Short mmCIF file of N, CA and C in Angstrom, two decimals:
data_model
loop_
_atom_site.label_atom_id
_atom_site.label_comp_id
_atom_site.label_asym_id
_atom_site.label_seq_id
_atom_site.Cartn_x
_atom_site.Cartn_y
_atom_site.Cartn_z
N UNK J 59 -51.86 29.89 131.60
CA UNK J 59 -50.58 29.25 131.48
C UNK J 59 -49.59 29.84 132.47
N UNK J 60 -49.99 31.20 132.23
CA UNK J 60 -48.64 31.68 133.69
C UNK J 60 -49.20 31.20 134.99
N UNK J 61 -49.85 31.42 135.26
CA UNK J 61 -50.18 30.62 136.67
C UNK J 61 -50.09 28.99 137.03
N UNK J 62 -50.00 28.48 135.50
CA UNK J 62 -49.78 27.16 135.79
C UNK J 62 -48.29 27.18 135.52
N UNK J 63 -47.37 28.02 135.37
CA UNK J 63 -46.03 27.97 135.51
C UNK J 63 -45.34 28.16 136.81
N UNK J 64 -46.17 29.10 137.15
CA UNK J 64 -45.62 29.86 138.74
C UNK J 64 -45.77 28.94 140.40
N UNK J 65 -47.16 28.06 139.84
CA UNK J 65 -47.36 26.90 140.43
C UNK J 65 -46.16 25.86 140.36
N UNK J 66 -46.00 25.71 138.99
CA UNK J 66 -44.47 24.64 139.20
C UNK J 66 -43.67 25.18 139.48
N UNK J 67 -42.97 26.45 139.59
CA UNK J 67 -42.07 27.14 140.02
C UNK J 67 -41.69 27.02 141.30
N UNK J 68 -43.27 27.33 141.99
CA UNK J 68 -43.28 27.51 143.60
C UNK J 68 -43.30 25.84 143.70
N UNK J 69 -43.39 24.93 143.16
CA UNK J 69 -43.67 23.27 143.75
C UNK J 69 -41.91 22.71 143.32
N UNK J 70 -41.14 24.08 143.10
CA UNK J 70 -39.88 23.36 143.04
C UNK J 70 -38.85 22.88 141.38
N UNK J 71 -39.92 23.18 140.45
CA UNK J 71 -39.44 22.75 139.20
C UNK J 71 -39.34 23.83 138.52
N UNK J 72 -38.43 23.35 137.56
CA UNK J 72 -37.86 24.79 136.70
C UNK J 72 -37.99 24.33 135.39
N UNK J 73 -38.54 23.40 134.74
CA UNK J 73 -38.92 22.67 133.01
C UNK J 73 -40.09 22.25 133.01
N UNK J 74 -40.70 23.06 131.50
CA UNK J 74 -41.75 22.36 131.33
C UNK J 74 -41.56 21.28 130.28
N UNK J 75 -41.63 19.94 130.63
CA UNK J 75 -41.81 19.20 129.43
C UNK J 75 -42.27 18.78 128.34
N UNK J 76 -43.41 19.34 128.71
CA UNK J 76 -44.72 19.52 127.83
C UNK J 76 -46.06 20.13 128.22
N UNK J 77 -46.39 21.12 128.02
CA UNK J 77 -48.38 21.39 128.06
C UNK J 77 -49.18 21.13 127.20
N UNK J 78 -50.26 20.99 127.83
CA UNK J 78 -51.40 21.06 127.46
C UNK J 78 -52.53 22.35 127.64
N UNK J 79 -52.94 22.85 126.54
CA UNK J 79 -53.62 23.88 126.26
C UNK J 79 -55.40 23.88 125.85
N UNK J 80 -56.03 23.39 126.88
CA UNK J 80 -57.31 22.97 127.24
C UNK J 80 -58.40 23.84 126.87
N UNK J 81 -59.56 24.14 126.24
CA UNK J 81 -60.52 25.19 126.12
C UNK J 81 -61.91 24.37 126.00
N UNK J 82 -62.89 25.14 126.51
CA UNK J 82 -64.06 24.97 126.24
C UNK J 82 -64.75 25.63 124.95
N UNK J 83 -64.07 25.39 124.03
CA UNK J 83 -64.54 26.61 122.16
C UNK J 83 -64.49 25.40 121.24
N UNK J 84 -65.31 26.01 120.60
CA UNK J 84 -65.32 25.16 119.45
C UNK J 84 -63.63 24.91 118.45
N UNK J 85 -62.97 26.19 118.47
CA UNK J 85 -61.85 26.46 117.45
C UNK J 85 -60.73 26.31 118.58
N UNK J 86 -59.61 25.71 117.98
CA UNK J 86 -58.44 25.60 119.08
C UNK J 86 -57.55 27.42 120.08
N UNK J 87 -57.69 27.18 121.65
CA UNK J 87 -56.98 28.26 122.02
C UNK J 87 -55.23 28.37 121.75
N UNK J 88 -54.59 29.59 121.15
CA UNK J 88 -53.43 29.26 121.38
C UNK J 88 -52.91 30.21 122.54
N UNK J 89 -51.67 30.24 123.14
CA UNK J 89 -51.78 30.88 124.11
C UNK J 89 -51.41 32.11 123.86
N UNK J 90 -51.18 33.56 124.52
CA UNK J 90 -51.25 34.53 124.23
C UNK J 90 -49.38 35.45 123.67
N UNK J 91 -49.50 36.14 123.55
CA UNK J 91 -47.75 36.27 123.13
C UNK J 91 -46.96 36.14 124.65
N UNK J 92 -47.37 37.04 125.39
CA UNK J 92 -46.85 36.66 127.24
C UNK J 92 -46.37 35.25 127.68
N UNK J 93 -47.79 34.66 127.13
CA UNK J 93 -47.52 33.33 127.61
C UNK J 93 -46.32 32.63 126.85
N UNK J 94 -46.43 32.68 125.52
CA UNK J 94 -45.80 32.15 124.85
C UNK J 94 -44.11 32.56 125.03
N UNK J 95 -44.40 33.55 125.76
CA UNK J 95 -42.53 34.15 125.81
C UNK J 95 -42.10 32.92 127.32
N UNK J 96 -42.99 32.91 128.50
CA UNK J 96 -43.06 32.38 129.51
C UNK J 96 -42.91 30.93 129.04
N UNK J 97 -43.62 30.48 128.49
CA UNK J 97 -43.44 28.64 128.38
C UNK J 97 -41.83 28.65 127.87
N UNK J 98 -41.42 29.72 126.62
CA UNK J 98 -40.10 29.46 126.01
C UNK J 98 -39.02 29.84 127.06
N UNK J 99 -39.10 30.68 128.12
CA UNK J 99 -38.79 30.28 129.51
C UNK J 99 -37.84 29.52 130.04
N UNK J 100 -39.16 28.36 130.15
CA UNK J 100 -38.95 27.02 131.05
C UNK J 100 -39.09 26.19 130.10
N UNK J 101 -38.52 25.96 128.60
CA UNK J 101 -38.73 24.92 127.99
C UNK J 101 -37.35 25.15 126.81
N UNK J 102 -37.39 23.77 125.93
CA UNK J 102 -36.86 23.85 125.41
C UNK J 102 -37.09 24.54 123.77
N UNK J 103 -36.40 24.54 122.76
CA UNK J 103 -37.28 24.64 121.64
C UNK J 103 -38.38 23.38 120.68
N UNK J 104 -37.73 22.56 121.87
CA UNK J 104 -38.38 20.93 121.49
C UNK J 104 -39.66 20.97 122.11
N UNK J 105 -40.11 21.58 123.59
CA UNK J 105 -41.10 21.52 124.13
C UNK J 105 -42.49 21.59 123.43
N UNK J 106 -43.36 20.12 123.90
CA UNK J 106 -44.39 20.14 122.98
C UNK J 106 -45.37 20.82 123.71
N UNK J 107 -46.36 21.62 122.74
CA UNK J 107 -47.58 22.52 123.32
C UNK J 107 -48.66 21.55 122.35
N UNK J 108 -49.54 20.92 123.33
CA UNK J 108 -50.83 20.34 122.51
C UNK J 108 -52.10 21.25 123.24
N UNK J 109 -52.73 21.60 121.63
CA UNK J 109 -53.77 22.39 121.67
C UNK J 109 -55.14 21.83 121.92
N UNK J 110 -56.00 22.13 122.71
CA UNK J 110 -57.12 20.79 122.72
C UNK J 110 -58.53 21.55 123.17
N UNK J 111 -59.50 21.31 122.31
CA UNK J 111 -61.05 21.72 123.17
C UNK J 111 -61.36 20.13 123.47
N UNK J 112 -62.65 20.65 124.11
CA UNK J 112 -63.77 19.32 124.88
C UNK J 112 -64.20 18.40 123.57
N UNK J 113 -64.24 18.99 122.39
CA UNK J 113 -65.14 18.00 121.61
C UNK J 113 -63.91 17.19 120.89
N UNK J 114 -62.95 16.48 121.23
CA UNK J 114 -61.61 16.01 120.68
C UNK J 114 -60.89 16.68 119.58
N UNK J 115 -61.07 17.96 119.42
CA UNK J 115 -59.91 18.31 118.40
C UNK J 115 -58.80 18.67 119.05
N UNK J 116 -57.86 18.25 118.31
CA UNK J 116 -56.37 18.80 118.87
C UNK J 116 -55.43 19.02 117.79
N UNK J 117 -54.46 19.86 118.48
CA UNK J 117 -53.16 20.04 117.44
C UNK J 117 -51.72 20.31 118.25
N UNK J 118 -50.36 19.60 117.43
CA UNK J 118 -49.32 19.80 118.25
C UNK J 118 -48.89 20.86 117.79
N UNK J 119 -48.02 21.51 118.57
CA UNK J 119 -46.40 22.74 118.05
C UNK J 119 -45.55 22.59 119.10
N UNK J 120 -44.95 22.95 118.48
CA UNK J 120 -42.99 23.02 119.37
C UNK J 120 -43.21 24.94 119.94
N UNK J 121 -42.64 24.84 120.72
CA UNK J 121 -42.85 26.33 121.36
C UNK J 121 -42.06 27.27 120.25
N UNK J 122 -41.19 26.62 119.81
CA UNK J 122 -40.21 27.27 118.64
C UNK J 122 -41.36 27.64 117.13
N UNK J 123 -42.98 26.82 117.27
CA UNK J 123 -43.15 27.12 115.95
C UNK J 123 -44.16 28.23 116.15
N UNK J 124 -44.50 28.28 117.65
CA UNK J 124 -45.38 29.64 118.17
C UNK J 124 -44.84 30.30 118.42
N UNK J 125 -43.37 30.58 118.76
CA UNK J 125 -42.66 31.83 118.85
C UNK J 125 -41.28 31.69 118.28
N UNK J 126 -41.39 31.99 116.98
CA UNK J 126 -40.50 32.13 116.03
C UNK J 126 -39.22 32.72 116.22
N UNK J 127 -38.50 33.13 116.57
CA UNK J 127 -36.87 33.86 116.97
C UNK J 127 -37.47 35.11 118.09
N UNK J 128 -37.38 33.97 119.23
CA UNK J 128 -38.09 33.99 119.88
C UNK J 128 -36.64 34.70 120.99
N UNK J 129 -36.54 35.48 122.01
CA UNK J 129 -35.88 36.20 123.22
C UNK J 129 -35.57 35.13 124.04
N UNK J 130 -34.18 34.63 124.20
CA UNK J 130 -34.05 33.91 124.94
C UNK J 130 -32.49 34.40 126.42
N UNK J 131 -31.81 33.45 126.83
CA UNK J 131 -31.51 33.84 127.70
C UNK J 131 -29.75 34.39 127.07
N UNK J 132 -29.19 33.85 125.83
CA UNK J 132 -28.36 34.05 125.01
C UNK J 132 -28.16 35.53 124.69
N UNK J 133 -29.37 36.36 124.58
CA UNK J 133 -29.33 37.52 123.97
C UNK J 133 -28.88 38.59 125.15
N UNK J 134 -29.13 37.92 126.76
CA UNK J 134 -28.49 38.66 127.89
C UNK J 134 -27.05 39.03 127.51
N UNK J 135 -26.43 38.48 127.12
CA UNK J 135 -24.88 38.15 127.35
C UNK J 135 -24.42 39.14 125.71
N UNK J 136 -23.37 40.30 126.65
CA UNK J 136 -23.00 41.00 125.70
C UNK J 136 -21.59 40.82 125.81
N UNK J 137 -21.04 39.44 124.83
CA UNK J 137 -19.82 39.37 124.88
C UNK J 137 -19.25 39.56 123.44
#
């Protein structure tokens, strides 16, 4: 996922609107806490993350429901 961020970064864009979270496993991948700080990033708390292996299972979340009170850019600011 970070590398597929840094890619849109460097191609000029600064939002992710949505990912997709692709695996070859039987059980769904979610992404790792890193990542998950990174997508909340470049997204909103609306941003959808769909979870998906090869044999059609999938599942949605909001980046807000994988990273719960979550570090954002608000907490910079010591006013």
């Amino acid at each position: 996922e970070q590398g597929a961020i840094s890619a849109m970064i460097a191609g000029g864009d600064t939002s992710i609107a949505e990912i997709l979270i692709l695996a070859d496993t039987d059980e769904l991948i979610t992404p790792c806490g890193a990542c998950r700080q990174r997508i909340n990033e470049f997204s909103t708390s609306n941003t959808i993350i769909t979870l998906a292996n090869l044999n059609g299972k999938h599942q949605q979340y909001t980046i807000s429901q994988l990273l719960p009170a979550q570090f954002n850019a608000k907490e910079l600011h010591n006013d």
